N, CA and C of each residue as an Amber inpcrd file, in Angstrom:
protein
   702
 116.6280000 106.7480000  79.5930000 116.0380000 105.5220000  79.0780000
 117.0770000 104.7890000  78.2300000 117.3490000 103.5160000  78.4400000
 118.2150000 103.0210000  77.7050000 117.6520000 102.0180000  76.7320000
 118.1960000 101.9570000  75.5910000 117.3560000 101.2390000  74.3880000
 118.8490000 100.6390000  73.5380000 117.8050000  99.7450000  72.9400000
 118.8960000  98.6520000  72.2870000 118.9120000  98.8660000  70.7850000
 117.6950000  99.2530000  70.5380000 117.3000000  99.0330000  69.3020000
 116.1810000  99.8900000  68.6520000 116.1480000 100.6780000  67.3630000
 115.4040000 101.1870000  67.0800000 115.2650000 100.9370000  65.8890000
 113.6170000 101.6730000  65.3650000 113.2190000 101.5770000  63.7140000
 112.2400000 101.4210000  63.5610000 111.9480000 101.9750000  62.2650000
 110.1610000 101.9170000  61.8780000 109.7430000 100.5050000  61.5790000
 108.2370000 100.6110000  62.1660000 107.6300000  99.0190000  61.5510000
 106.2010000  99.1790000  61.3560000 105.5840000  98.6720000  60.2370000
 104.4310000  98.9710000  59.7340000 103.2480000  98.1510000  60.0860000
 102.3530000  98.3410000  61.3260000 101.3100000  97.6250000  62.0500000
 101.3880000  96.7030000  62.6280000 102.6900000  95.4210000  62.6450000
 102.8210000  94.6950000  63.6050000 103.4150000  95.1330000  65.2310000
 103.2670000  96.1170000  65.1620000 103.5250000  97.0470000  66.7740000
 102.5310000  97.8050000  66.8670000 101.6490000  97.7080000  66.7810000
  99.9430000  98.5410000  66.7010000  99.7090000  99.3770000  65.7610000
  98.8940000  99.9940000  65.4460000  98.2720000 100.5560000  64.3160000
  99.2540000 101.5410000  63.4360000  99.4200000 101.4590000  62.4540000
 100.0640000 102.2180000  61.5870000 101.2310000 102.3930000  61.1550000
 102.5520000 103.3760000  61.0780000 103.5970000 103.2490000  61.0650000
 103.7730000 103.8060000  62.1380000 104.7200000 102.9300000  62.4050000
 105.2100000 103.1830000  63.6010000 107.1410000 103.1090000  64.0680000
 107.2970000 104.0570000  65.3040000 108.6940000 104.0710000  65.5830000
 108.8250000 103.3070000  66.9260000 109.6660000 101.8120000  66.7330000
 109.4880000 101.1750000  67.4910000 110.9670000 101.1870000  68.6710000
 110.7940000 101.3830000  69.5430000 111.9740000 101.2860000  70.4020000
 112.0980000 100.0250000  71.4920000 113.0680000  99.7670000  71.1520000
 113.7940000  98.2860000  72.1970000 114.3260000  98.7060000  73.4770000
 113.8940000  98.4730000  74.5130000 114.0300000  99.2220000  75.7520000
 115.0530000  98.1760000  76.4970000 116.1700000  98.5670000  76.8520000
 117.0590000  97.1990000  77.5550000 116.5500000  96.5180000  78.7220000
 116.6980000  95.6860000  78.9360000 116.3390000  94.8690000  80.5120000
 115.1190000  94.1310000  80.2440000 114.7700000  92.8210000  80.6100000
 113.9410000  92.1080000  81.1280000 114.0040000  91.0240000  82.0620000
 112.9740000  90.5550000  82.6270000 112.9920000  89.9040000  83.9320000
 112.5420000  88.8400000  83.6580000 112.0370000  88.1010000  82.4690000
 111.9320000  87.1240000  81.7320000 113.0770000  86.3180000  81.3680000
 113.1550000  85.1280000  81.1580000 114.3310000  84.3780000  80.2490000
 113.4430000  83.8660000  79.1090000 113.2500000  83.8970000  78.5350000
 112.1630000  82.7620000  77.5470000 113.4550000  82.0980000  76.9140000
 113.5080000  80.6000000  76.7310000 114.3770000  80.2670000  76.2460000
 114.1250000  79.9620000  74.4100000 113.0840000  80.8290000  73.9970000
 113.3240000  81.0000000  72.6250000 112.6820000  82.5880000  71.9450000
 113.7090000  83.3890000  73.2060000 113.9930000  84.8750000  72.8950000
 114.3280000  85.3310000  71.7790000 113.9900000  85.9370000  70.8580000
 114.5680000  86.4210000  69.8490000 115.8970000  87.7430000  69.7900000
 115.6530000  88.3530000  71.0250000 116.5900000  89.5540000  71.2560000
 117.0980000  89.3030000  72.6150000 118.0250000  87.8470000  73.1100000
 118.5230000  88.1470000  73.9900000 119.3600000  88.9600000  74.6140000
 119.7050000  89.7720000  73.4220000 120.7860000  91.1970000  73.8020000
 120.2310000  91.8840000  75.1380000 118.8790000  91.9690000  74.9970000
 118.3780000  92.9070000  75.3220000 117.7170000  92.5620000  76.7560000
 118.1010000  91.2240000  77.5670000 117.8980000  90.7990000  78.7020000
 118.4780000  91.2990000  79.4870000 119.9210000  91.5090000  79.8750000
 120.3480000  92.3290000  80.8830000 119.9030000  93.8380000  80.8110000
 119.7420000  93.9470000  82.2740000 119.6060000  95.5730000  82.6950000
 120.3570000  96.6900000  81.9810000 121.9540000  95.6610000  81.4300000
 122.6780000  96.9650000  80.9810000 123.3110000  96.6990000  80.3410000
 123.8960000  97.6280000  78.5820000 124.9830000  96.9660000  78.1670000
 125.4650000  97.6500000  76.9380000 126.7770000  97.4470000  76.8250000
 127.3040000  98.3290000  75.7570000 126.7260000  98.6500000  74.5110000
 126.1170000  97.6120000  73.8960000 125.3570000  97.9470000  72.4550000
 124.2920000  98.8010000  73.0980000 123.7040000  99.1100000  74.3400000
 122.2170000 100.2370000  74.0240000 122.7710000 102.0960000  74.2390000
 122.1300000 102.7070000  73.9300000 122.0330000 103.9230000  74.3680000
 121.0820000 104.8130000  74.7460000 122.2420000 105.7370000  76.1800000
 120.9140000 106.6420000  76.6050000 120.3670000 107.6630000  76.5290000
 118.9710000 107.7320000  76.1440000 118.5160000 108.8170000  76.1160000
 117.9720000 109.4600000  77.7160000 117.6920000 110.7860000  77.4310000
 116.7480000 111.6750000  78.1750000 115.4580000 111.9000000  77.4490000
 114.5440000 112.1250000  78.6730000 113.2770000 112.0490000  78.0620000
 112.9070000 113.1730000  76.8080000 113.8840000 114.3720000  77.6130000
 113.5770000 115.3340000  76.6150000 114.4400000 114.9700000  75.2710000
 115.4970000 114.1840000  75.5680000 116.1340000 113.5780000  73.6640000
 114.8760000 112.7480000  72.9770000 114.7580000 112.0160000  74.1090000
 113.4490000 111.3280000  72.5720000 112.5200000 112.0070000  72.6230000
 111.6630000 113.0130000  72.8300000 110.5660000 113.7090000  72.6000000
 111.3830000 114.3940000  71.4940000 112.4730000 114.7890000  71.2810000
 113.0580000 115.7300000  70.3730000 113.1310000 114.9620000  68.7200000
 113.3330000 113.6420000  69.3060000 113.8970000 112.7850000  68.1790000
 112.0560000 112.3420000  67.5500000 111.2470000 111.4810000  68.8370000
 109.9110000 111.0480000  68.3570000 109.3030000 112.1780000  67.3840000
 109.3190000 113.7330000  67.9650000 108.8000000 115.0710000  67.1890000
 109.2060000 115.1010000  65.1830000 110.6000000 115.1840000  65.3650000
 111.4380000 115.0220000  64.6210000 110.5110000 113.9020000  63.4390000
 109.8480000 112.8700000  64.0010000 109.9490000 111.4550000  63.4370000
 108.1050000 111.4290000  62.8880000 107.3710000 112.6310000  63.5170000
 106.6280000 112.8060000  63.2520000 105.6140000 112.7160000  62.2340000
 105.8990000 112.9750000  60.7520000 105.8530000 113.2040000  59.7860000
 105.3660000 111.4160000  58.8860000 106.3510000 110.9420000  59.7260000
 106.2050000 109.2240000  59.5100000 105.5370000 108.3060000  59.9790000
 104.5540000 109.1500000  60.9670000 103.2380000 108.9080000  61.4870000
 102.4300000 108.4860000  60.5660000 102.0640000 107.6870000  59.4410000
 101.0570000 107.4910000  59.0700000  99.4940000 106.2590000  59.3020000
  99.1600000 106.5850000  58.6570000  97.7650000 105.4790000  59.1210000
  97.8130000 105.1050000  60.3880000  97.5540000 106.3500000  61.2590000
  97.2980000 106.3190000  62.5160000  98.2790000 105.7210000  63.6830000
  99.5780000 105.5940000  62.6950000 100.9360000 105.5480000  63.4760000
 101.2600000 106.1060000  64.6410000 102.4450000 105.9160000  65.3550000
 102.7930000 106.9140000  65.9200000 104.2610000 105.7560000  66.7560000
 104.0150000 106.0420000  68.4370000 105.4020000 105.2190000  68.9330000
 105.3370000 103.9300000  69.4780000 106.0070000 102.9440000  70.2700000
 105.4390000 101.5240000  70.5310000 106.9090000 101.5510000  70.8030000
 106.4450000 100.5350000  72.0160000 107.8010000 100.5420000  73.0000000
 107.5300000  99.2770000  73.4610000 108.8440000  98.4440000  73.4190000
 109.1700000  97.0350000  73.5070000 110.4250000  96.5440000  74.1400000
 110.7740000  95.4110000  74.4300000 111.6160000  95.1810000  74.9070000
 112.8560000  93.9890000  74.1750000 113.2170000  93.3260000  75.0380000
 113.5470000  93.3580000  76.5460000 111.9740000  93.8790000  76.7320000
 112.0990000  93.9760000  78.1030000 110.7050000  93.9720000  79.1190000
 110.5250000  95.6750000  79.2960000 109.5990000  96.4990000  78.5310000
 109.2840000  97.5390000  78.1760000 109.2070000  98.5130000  79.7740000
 108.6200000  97.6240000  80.4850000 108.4460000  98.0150000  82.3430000
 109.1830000  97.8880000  83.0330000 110.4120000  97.4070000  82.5640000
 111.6780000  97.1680000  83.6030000 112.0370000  98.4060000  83.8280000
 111.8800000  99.4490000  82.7370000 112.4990000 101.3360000  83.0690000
 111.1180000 101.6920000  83.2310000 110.4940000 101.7640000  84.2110000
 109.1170000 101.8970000  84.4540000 109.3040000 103.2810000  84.9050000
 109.7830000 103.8300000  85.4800000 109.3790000 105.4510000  85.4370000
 109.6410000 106.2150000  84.3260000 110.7530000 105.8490000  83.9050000
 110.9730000 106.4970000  82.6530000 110.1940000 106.3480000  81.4150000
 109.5310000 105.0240000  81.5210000 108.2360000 105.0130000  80.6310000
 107.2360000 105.9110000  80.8650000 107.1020000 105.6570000  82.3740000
 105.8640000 106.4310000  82.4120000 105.5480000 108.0540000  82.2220000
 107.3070000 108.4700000  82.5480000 107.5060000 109.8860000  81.8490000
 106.9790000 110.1920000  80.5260000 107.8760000 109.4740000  79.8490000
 107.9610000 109.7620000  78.1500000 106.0700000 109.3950000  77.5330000
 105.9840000 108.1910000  78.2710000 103.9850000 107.5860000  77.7730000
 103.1370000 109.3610000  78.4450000 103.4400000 109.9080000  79.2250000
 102.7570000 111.4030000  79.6340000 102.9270000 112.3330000  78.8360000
 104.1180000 112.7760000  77.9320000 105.0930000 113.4950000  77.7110000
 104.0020000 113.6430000  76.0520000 104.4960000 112.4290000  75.6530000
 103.5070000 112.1850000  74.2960000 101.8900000 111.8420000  74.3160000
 101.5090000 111.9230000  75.5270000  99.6590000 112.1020000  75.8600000
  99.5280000 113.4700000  75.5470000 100.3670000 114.0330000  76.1060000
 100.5190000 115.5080000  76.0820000 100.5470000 116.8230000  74.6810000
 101.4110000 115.6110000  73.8220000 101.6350000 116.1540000  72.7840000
 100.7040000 115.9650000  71.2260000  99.6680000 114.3820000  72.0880000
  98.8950000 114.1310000  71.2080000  99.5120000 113.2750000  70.3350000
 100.2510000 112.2360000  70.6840000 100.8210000 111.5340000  69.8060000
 100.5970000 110.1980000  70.0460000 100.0910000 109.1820000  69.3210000
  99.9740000 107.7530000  69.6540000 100.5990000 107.2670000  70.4570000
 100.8060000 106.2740000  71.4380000 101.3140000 105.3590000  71.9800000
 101.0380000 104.3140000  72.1290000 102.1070000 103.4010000  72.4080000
 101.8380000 101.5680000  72.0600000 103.1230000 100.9350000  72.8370000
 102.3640000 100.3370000  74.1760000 103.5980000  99.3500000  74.4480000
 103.2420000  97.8120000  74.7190000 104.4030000  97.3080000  74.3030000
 104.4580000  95.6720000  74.3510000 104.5280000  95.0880000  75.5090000
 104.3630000  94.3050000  76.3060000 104.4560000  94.0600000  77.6100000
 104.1160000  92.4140000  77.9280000 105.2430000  91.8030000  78.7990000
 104.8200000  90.2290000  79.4680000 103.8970000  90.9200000  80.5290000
 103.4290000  92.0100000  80.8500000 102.4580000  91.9670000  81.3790000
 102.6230000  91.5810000  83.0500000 104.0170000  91.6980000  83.6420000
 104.3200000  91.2570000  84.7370000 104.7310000  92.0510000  85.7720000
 104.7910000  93.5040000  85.3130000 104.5950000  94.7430000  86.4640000
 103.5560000  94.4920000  87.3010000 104.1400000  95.0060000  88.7350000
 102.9500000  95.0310000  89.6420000 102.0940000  96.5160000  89.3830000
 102.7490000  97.2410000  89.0610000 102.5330000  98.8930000  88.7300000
 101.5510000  99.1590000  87.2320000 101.8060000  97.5520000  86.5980000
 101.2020000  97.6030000  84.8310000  99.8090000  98.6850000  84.9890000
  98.5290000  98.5550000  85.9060000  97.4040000  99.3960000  85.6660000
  97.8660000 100.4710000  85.8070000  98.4960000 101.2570000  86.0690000
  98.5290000 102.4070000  85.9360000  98.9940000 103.3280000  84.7360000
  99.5090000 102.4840000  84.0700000  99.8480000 102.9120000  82.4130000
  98.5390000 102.5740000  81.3170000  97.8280000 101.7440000  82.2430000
  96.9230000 101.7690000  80.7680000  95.8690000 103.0270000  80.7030000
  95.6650000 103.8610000  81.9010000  94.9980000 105.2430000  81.0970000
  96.5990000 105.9420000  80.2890000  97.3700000 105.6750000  80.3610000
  98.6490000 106.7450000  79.4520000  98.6500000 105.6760000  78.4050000
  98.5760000 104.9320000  78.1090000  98.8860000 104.5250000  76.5740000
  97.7460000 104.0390000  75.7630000  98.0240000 104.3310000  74.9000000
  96.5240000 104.2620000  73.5920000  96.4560000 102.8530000  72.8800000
  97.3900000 102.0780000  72.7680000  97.5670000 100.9710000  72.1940000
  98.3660000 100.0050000  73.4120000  97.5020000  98.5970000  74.0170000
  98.4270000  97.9590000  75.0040000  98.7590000  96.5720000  74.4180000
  99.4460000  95.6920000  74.0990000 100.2340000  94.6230000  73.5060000
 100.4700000  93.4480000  74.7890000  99.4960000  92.8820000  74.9180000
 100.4580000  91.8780000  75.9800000 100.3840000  90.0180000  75.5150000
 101.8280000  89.6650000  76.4370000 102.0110000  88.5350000  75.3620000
 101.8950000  87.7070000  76.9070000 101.2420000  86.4150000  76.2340000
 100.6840000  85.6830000  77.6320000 101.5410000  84.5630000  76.6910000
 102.7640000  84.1150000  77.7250000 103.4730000  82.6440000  77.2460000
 102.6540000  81.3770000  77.4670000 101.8600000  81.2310000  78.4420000
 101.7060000  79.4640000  78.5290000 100.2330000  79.5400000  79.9370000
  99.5390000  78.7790000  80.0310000  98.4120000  78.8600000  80.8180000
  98.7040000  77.5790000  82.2870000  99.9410000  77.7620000  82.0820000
 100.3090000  77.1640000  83.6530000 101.3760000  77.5960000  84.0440000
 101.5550000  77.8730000  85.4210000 102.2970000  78.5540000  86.1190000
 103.7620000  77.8880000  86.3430000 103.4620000  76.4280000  86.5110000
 104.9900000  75.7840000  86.6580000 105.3960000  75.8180000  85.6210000
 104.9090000  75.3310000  84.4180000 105.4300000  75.0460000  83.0650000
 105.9830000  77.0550000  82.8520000 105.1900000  77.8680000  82.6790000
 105.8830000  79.1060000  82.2360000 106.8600000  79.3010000  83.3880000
 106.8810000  78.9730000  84.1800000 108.4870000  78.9620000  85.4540000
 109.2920000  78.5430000  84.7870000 109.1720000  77.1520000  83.5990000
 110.4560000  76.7400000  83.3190000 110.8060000  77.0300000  81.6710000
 110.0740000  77.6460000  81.2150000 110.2640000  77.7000000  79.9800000
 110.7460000  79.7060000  79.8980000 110.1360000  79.8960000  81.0930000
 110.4620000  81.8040000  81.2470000 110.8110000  81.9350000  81.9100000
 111.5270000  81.2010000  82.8780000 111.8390000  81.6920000  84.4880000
 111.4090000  82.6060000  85.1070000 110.0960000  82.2860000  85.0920000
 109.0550000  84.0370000  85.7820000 107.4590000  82.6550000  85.9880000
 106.9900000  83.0800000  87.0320000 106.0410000  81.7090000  87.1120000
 104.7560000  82.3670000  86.3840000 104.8680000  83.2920000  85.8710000
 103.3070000  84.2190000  85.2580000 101.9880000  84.7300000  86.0060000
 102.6190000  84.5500000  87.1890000 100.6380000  85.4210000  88.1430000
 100.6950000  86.4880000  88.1960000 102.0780000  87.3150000  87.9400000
 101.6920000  88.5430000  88.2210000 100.8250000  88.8910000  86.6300000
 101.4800000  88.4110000  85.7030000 100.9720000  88.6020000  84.2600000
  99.3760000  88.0280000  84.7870000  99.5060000  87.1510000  84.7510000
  97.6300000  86.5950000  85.3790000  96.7360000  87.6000000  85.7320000
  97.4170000  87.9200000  87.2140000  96.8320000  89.3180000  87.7730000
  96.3630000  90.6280000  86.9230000  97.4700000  90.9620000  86.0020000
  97.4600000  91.6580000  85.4780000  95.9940000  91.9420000  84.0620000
  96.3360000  90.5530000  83.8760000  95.5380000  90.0670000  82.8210000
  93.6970000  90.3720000  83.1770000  93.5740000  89.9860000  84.6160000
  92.6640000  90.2060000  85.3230000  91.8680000  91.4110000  85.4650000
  93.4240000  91.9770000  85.7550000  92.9540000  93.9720000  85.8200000
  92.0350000  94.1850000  84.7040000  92.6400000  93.9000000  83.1840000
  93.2450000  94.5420000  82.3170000  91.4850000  94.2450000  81.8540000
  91.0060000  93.0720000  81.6620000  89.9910000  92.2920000  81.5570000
  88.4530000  93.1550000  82.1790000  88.5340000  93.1990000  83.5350000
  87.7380000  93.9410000  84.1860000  87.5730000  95.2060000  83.9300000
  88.7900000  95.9310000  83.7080000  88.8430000  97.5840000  83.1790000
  87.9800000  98.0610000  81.7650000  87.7980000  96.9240000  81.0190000
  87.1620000  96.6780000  79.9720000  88.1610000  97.4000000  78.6620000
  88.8810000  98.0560000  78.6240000  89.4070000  98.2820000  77.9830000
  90.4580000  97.4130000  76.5600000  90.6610000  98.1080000  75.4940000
  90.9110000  96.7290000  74.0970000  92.2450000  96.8380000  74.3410000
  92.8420000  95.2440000  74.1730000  93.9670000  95.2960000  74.1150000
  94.2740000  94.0100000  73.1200000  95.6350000  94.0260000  73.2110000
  95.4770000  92.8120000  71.9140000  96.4570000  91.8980000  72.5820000
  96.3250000  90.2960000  72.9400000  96.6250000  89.5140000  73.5230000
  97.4390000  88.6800000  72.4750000  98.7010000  88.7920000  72.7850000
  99.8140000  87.7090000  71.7080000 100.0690000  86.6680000  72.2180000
  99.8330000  85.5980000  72.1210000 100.6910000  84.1540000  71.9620000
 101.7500000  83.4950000  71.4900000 103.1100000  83.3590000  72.0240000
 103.8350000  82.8200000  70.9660000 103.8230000  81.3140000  70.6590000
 103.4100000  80.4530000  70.1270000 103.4060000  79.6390000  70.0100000
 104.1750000  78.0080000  69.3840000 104.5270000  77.4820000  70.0400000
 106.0670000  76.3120000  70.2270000 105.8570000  75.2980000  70.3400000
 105.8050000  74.8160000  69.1780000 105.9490000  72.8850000  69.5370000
 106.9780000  72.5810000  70.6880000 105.9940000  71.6480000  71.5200000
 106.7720000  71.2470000  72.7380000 106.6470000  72.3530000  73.8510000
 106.3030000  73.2490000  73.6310000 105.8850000  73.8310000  74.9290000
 104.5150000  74.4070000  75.0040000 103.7420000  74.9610000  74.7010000
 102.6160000  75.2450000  74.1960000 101.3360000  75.0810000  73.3940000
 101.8620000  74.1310000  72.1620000 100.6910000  74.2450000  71.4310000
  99.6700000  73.5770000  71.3740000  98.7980000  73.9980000  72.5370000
  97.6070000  73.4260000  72.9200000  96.2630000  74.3720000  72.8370000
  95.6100000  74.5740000  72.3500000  94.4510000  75.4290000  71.8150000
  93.5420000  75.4750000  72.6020000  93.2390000  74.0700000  72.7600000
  91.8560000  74.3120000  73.6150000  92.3600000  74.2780000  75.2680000
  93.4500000  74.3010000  75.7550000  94.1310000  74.5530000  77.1310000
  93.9980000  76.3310000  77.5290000  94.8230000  76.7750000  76.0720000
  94.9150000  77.9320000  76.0520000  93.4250000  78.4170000  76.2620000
  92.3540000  77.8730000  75.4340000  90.8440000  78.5770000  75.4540000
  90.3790000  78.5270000  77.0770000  90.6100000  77.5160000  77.6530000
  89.8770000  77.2250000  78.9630000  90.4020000  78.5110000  80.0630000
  91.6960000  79.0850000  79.4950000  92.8380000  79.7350000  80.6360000
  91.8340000  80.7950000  80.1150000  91.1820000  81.1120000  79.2510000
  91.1120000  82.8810000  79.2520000  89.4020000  82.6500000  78.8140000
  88.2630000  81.4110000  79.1180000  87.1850000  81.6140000  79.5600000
  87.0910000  81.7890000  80.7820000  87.6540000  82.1520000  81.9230000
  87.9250000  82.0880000  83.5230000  87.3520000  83.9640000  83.2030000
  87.7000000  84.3960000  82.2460000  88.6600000  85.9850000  82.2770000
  87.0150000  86.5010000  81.5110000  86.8340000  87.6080000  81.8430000
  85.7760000  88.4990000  80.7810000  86.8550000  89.5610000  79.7830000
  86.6900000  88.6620000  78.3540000  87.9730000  88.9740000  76.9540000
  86.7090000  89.6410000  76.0070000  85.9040000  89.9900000  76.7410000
  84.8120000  90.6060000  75.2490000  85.8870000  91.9900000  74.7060000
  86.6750000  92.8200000  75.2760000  87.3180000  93.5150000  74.8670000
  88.5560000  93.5530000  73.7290000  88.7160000  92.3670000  74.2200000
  90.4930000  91.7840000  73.7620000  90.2200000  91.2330000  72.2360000
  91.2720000  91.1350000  71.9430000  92.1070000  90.7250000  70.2800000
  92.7200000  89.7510000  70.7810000  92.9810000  88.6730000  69.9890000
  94.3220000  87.6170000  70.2440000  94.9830000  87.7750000  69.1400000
  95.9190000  87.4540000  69.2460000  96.9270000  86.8310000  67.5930000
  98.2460000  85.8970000  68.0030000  97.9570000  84.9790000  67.0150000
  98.9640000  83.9060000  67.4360000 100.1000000  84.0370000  66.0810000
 101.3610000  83.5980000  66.8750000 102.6340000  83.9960000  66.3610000
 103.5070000  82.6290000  66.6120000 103.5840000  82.1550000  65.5080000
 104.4060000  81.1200000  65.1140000 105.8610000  80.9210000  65.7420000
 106.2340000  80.0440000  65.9250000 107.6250000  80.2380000  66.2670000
 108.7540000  80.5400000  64.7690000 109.9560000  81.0560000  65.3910000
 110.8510000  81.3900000  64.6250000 112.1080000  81.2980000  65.0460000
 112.9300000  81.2960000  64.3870000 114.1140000  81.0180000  65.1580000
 115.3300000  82.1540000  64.7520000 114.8830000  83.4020000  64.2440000
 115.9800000  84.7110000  64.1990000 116.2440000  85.0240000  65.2020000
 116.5840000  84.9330000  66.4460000 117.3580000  85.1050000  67.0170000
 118.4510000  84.2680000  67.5680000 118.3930000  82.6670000  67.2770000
 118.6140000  81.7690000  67.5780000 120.4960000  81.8620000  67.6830000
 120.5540000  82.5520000  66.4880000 122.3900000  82.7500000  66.4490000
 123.2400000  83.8620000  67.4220000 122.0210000  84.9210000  67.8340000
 122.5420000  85.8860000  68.7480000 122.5970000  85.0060000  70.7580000
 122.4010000  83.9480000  70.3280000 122.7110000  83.8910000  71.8120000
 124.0830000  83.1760000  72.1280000 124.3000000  83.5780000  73.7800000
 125.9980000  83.3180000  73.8770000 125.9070000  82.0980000  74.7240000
 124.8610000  81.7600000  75.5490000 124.7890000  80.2710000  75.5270000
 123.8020000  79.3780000  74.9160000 123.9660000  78.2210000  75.2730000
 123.0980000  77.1650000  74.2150000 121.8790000  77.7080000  74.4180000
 121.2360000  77.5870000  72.6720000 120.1110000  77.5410000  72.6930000
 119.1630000  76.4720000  72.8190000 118.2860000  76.5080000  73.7020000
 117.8280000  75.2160000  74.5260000 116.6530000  74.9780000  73.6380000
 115.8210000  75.9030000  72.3960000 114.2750000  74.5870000  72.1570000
 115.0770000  73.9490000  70.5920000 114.4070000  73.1100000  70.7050000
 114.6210000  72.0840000  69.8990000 113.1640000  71.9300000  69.3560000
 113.2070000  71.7340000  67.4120000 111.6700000  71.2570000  66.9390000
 110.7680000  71.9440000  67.5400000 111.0150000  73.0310000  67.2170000
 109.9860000  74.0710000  68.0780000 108.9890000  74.8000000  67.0440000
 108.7910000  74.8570000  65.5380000 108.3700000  74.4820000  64.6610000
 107.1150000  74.3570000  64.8140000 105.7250000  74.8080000  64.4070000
 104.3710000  74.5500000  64.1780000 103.8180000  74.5490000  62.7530000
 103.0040000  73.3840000  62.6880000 102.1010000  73.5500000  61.6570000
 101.8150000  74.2610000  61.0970000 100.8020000  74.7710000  59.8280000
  99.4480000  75.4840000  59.6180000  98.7330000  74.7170000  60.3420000
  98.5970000  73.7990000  60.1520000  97.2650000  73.1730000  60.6270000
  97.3360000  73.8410000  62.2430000  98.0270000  73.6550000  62.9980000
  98.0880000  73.9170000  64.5340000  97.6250000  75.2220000  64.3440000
  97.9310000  76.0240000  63.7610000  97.9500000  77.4800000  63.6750000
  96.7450000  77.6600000  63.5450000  95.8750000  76.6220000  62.5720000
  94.6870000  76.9850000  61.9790000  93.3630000  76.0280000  63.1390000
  94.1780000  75.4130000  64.0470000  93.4140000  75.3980000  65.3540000
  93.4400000  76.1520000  65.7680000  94.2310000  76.7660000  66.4910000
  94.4140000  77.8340000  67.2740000  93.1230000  79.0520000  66.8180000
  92.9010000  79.1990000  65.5180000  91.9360000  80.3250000  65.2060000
  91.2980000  79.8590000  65.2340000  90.5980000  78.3600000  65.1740000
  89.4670000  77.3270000  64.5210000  88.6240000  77.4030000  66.3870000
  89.6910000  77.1040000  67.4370000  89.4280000  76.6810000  69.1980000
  89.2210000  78.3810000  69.2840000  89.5290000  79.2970000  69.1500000
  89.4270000  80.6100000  69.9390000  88.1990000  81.1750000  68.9850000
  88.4180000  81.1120000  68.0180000  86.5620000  81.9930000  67.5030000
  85.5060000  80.8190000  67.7500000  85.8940000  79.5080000  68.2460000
  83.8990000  78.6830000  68.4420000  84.4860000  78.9770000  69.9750000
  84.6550000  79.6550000  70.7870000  84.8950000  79.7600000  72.0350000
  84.3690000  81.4310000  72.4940000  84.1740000  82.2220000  70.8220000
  84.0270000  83.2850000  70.8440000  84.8280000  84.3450000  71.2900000
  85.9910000  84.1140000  70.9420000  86.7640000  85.2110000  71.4010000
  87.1940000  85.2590000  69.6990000  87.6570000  87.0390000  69.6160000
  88.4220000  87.9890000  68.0920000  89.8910000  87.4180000  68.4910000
  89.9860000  87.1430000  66.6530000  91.2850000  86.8270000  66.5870000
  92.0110000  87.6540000  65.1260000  92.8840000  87.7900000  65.5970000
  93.3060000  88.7350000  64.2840000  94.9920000  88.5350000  63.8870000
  95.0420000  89.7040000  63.0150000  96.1620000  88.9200000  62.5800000
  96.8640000  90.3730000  61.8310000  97.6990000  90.7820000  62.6390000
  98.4180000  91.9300000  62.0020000 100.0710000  92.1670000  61.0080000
């Protein structure tokens, strides 16, 4: 498994403390990535483990499990090393240890991890297919699809938004895309734009005034709870 990046983080990667790992590769471009390091398949800053090294290291890390902590796996695109996830997500079912992964949600293979992981994270960019073509270079149906599964299975998951002046911030667009969907299960949380990663990239960074309100923000919760869907905020 190759990873870019590691370290503890306290509930914004699902419940508790947690040991979060940056998994290299994604099949996404978002052009206001925060870790474009971590887009190519391969590359000198990551390193590799074996499944049995991080079970040795996660064990090890144990202890720092608290308030219902445990591991959470992110990317880059968490499913791009999809077997090797699905090793290590068994490995720690096994051992009784939390799991949590982040996901665009764009594996064709995605249902089959959600009986192995205990905590699922998926981030839905934009509620049209051409527009997320050009803002992610990925047109989003398989994420759709997915979304679909995920919906029907009934199972909780927590649905992220990132949200971008000039490409997105439309509330009640977003509400209409996911009354289609049965979300009695689901969480949302909306996530502001930011711009820390903005200096790690090696070509131009393309958004501009990408910047939101409160107020937008405070639509966004104002359009998704009279629409009846949970919104939260970790």
């Amino acid at each position: 498994m190759k990873i870019f990046k590691k370290g503890f983080n306290y509930s914004q990667d699902g419940p508790g403390n947690r040991l979060v790992y940056h998994l290299q590769g994604c099949n996404f471009r978002c052009k206001w990535c925060s870790n474009p390091e971590g887009m190519s398949i391969s590359s000198p800053l990551c390193t590799e483990y074996t499944a049995e090294e991080l079970m040795n290291e996660i064990k090890r890390c144990e202890p720092m499990f608290f308030d219902g902590g445990g591991v959470t796996f992110t990317g880059g695109e968490a499913t791009m090393q999809f077997d090797e996830l699905t090793e290590i997500l068994k490995m720690l079912k096994n051992e009784g240890i939390s799991s949590a992964i982040e996901t665009n949600g764009s594996h064709p293979r995605l249902e089959t991890l959600f009986g192995l992981v205990d905590y699922l994270i998926m981030d839905v960019k934009h509620f049209d297919f051409e527009r997320h073509k050009f803002w992610t270079g990925d047109d989003g149906k398989n994420t759709y699809e997915n979304l679909k599964k995920l919906c029907d299975s009934g199972r909780q998951a927590l649905i992220r938004i990132p949200i971008i002046n000039g490409v997105n911030a439309e509330p009640e667009k977003f509400a209409e895309f996911f009354k289609k969907l049965n979300c009695s299960a689901l969480e949302f949380e909306f996530l502001s734009y930011h711009e820390f990663g903005k200096n790690k990239w090696s070509t131009p960074y393309e958004i501009e005034n990408g910047f939101v309100s409160d107020e937008v923000m405070l639509r966004f919760d104002e359009v998704f709870k009279n629409n009846g869907f949970k919104v939260v905020n970790t």
